[in-house]
Amino acid sequence: MRDTSRIVSVGGDVTEILYELGLGDSVVAIDTTSVFPPQIPSEKKSVGYMRALASEGVLAVRPTLILATDKSGPPEVVAALKASSTPFITIDAPDTPEGVAEKVSQVAAIVGKEDAGKTLAQRVRTEFEAAAEARKKIAKPIKALFLLSVQSGRAMAGGRNTAADAMLALAGAENVATSFDGYKPLSGEAALALAPDAIIVMKAAAGHRTAEASGPIATEIAAIPGLANTPAGKDGRIIEFDGSLMLQFGPRAPQAAHELMHILYPDLVPARRIN
C-alpha cells in the first residue's frame, strides 16, 4: 500500500481534492497556488510556485508522496523529482466537467480513497449538471473578456485553450479573445475592437465583487484607453473574480461556473452557493 503519511501537493486543484478526501492532515507542504481551504497557506510549508519548483525544496520536507498538477515545472526539476526515491505522480485531466471528475478519481485511486472519490466525483457531476440547467435560461451569451492581470498599462488576456476560456463557456459567456491560444498581452486597440460587454479580472484574494469606479482595478483599466472605451469599460461592468476558484478546475469549479453566471445574468440565474 502506498505511503500517504507525508504528501507534498502541487496545484490548487490537487490540494482541494486531497482535503475533500479527508487527507488534509497528511499534506505536509503545498505550492503557492494552493489557497483553499483558506487556512492552509499559514498552516503548511510552501515549496514555491508550481511552475518554478526546486527539487531540493520539495525533498527537504521529507515527503513519502508527491502529487502534482501536469502544469508543474520547470521540466528539469520535474525530471529530477521523478528520478528521486519518492513517488512523483502527475494528475492530468482536461478543463471540463468530466475532467474535474476524472482528476478526483485519479487522486482517490492513488491515495486509496476510492469510495470517497466516487462520492466526490458524483457530487461534482451533479453540481455541473445543475449549472448546465441554469445555463439553458441564457438566450444571448454576454461577450466577455478575461484578463489575467492589468498592470502598468498592460493587460494579459485569456484566449482559446485556457481555463479562463473553459470557465467563461460554463458560465454562459462568449469569450471574445479567440484569435490566439493561451494567455497573451492585449493592446487597448485590440480590446476596443473586441468590444466586450463584461471584463472579468483575476482577483488574487478569495471572493469577488464588481470593481469600484475609483478602485485600483478600475483605475488600471482606465489607464489603457482602448480598454476603458469598450462597452464593459464605459458601463463599469468590470468583475473581479477569485482566480483560484475560476481557473483551477478542482471540486469548486461548478461553484465558480454558477457564481460567475449569477454575476453576469443576475435576472436569470439566482445566487446559489453550491458548497
XYZ file of C-alpha atoms in Angstrom:
275
model
C 0.000 0.000 0.000
C 1.316 3.487 -0.923
C 2.620 5.586 1.983
C 0.478 8.730 2.181
C 1.707 9.917 5.562
C 3.642 12.909 4.179
C 2.232 14.320 0.942
C 3.558 17.278 -0.993
C 0.686 18.687 -3.059
C 1.472 20.854 -6.073
C -1.530 22.552 -7.689
C -4.546 24.110 -6.042
C -6.901 21.601 -7.672
C -4.897 18.636 -6.351
C -4.764 20.137 -2.860
C -8.513 20.787 -2.769
C -9.197 17.207 -3.812
C -6.918 15.824 -1.096
C -8.708 17.887 1.535
C -12.122 16.826 0.226
C -10.980 13.204 0.526
C -10.041 13.751 4.166
C -6.265 13.757 3.729
C -5.572 17.339 4.756
C -3.608 16.251 7.819
C -1.312 14.168 5.604
C -0.360 17.158 3.442
C 2.953 18.491 4.751
C 3.695 21.059 2.034
C 1.881 22.898 -0.751
C 2.658 25.245 -3.621
C 1.578 28.882 -3.764
C -1.489 28.166 -5.922
C -2.935 26.065 -3.098
C -5.041 28.618 -1.262
C -8.168 26.640 -0.371
C -9.217 25.763 2.274
C -8.317 29.331 3.309
C -6.266 28.376 6.364
C -3.740 26.156 4.611
C -1.230 28.785 3.369
C -0.494 29.634 7.001
C -0.564 26.029 8.207
C 1.582 24.244 5.621
C 5.127 24.681 4.375
C 5.456 26.134 0.880
C 7.514 24.663 -1.949
C 7.015 27.780 -4.091
C 5.152 28.386 -7.322
C 4.109 25.236 -9.179
C 5.903 26.253 -12.411
C 9.117 27.205 -10.614
C 9.775 24.338 -8.237
C 13.181 23.430 -6.822
C 13.850 19.747 -6.194
C 15.829 20.481 -3.019
C 12.946 22.445 -1.515
C 10.408 19.737 -2.290
C 12.549 16.883 -0.970
C 13.593 18.855 2.119
C 10.167 18.276 3.711
C 10.778 14.500 3.517
C 7.682 13.579 1.520
C 6.513 9.998 1.109
C 4.450 11.015 -1.935
C 4.444 13.966 -4.324
C 1.208 14.671 -6.185
C 1.473 17.374 -8.814
C -0.591 19.036 -11.495
C 0.569 18.458 -15.066
C 1.343 22.204 -15.188
C 4.230 21.765 -12.729
C 7.731 22.775 -13.752
C 10.339 23.544 -14.801
C 10.789 20.277 -16.756
C 14.285 19.566 -15.438
C 13.071 19.821 -11.841
C 10.101 17.557 -12.529
C 12.507 15.056 -14.141
C 14.776 15.200 -11.081
C 11.867 14.635 -8.707
C 10.641 11.715 -10.769
C 14.131 10.224 -10.572
C 14.212 10.521 -6.782
C 13.205 7.711 -4.429
C 9.941 9.491 -3.579
C 6.973 8.581 -5.769
C 6.090 11.547 -8.007
C 2.702 11.256 -9.704
C 1.201 13.753 -12.143
C -2.524 14.480 -12.195
C -3.693 15.318 -15.700
C -7.229 15.893 -16.993
C -8.897 18.484 -19.259
C -10.643 21.625 -18.004
C -14.115 20.157 -18.447
C -16.817 18.901 -16.075
C -15.829 15.297 -16.735
C -12.181 16.288 -16.473
C -12.712 17.501 -12.908
C -14.418 14.221 -12.010
C -11.506 12.370 -13.625
C -8.979 14.310 -11.508
C -10.899 13.299 -8.400
C -10.857 9.657 -9.459
C -7.137 9.781 -10.239
C -6.214 11.244 -6.856
C -8.585 8.940 -4.974
C -7.082 5.853 -6.609
C -3.534 6.983 -5.798
C -4.227 7.604 -2.115
C -6.510 4.615 -1.571
C -9.734 6.583 -1.103
C -11.735 5.085 -3.968
C -15.121 5.116 -2.219
C -14.771 8.726 -1.091
C -13.543 9.546 -4.581
C -16.625 8.050 -6.212
C -18.845 10.105 -3.912
C -16.948 13.324 -4.602
C -16.804 12.706 -8.367
C -20.554 12.144 -8.467
C -21.140 15.315 -6.461
C -19.044 17.263 -8.947
C -21.021 15.819 -11.878
C -24.347 16.629 -10.205
C -23.288 20.218 -9.483
C -22.100 20.730 -13.052
C -25.453 19.381 -14.283
C -27.226 21.966 -12.120
C -25.068 24.714 -13.644
C -25.887 23.406 -17.120
C -29.602 23.609 -16.356
C -29.197 27.222 -15.237
C -27.233 27.960 -18.408
C -30.196 26.894 -20.562
C -32.001 30.074 -19.499
C -29.468 32.216 -21.367
C -30.742 33.133 -24.820
C -27.969 35.535 -25.819
C -24.488 34.982 -24.339
C -22.685 38.028 -22.992
C -19.447 38.893 -24.806
C -16.760 38.678 -22.151
C -13.034 39.292 -21.876
C -10.924 37.638 -19.190
C -7.805 39.453 -18.009
C -5.253 37.507 -16.020
C -3.699 40.805 -14.951
C -3.882 44.544 -15.573
C -0.767 46.431 -14.561
C 1.287 49.399 -15.699
C -0.857 49.964 -18.768
C -0.674 46.360 -19.923
C -3.367 43.686 -19.956
C -2.855 39.914 -20.176
C -5.895 38.266 -21.758
C -7.108 34.674 -21.806
C -7.533 33.234 -25.302
C -8.508 29.821 -26.588
C -7.496 26.605 -24.818
C -7.237 28.222 -21.405
C -9.013 27.534 -18.148
C -10.500 31.022 -18.438
C -11.981 30.226 -21.841
C -13.450 26.982 -20.499
C -14.937 28.679 -17.439
C -16.480 31.518 -19.452
C -18.273 28.930 -21.567
C -19.511 27.082 -18.467
C -20.821 30.407 -17.148
C -22.763 31.013 -20.357
C -20.489 33.744 -21.726
C -18.772 34.122 -25.092
C -15.033 34.682 -24.908
C -14.164 37.498 -27.331
C -10.424 36.681 -27.310
C -10.463 33.816 -29.801
C -7.737 34.922 -32.213
C -4.955 33.364 -30.111
C -4.250 30.453 -27.764
C -3.152 30.778 -24.164
C -2.626 33.998 -22.220
C -1.130 36.860 -24.191
C -0.721 40.647 -23.878
C -3.652 42.578 -25.318
C -3.342 46.142 -26.544
C -6.004 48.744 -25.837
C -6.778 48.993 -29.539
C -7.300 45.242 -29.821
C -9.525 45.242 -26.741
C -11.625 48.050 -28.193
C -12.110 46.070 -31.410
C -13.255 43.027 -29.412
C -15.965 45.170 -27.742
C -16.598 43.048 -24.652
C -19.780 43.675 -22.671
C -18.081 42.478 -19.490
C -14.475 42.273 -18.344
C -13.531 39.641 -15.775
C -10.259 40.331 -13.973
C -8.497 37.753 -11.842
C -8.567 38.616 -8.173
C -5.789 37.115 -6.077
C -7.721 37.056 -2.815
C -10.767 34.938 -2.188
C -14.170 36.352 -3.074
C -15.337 38.547 -5.893
C -17.027 41.859 -6.480
C -17.795 44.351 -9.210
C -14.882 46.766 -9.313
C -15.460 50.132 -7.695
C -15.377 53.065 -10.105
C -12.441 54.530 -8.170
C -10.883 51.221 -7.142
C -7.389 50.029 -8.154
C -8.557 47.660 -10.901
C -10.853 50.267 -12.460
C -8.007 52.789 -12.300
C -5.630 50.397 -14.066
C -8.207 49.708 -16.778
C -8.892 53.430 -17.210
C -5.167 53.885 -17.860
C -5.484 51.771 -21.020
C -7.577 53.999 -23.351
C -8.902 51.292 -25.642
C -9.874 49.076 -22.751
C -11.577 51.921 -20.942
C -13.647 52.697 -24.044
C -15.053 49.202 -24.517
C -18.757 48.706 -23.685
C -17.656 46.986 -20.472
C -15.337 49.857 -19.546
C -17.934 52.529 -20.260
C -20.671 50.680 -18.359
C -18.404 49.863 -15.444
C -19.068 46.165 -15.939
C -15.733 45.063 -14.568
C -15.829 41.961 -12.408
C -13.063 40.852 -10.085
C -13.261 37.108 -9.538
C -11.294 34.768 -7.302
C -8.603 33.335 -9.577
C -8.180 30.067 -7.663
C -11.915 29.450 -7.859
C -12.206 30.246 -11.557
C -9.054 28.775 -13.070
C -8.037 25.673 -11.142
C -10.859 23.318 -12.116
C -10.954 21.497 -8.820
C -14.028 20.422 -6.829
C -15.237 24.041 -6.583
C -15.365 24.522 -10.378
C -19.166 24.036 -10.551
C -19.499 26.715 -7.864
C -17.335 29.047 -9.940
C -19.481 28.492 -13.026
C -22.690 29.186 -11.134
C -21.394 32.237 -9.244
C -19.972 33.827 -12.392
C -23.192 33.062 -14.238
C -25.181 34.779 -11.494
C -22.980 37.887 -11.697
C -23.320 38.050 -15.491
C -27.050 37.205 -15.567
C -28.495 38.212 -12.178
C -32.057 38.320 -13.528
C -31.858 34.821 -14.975
C -29.660 32.898 -12.562
C -30.239 33.199 -8.810
C -27.356 33.243 -6.376
C -26.509 29.783 -5.161
C -23.511 28.624 -3.211
C -23.044 25.009 -4.178
C -20.600 24.052 -1.436
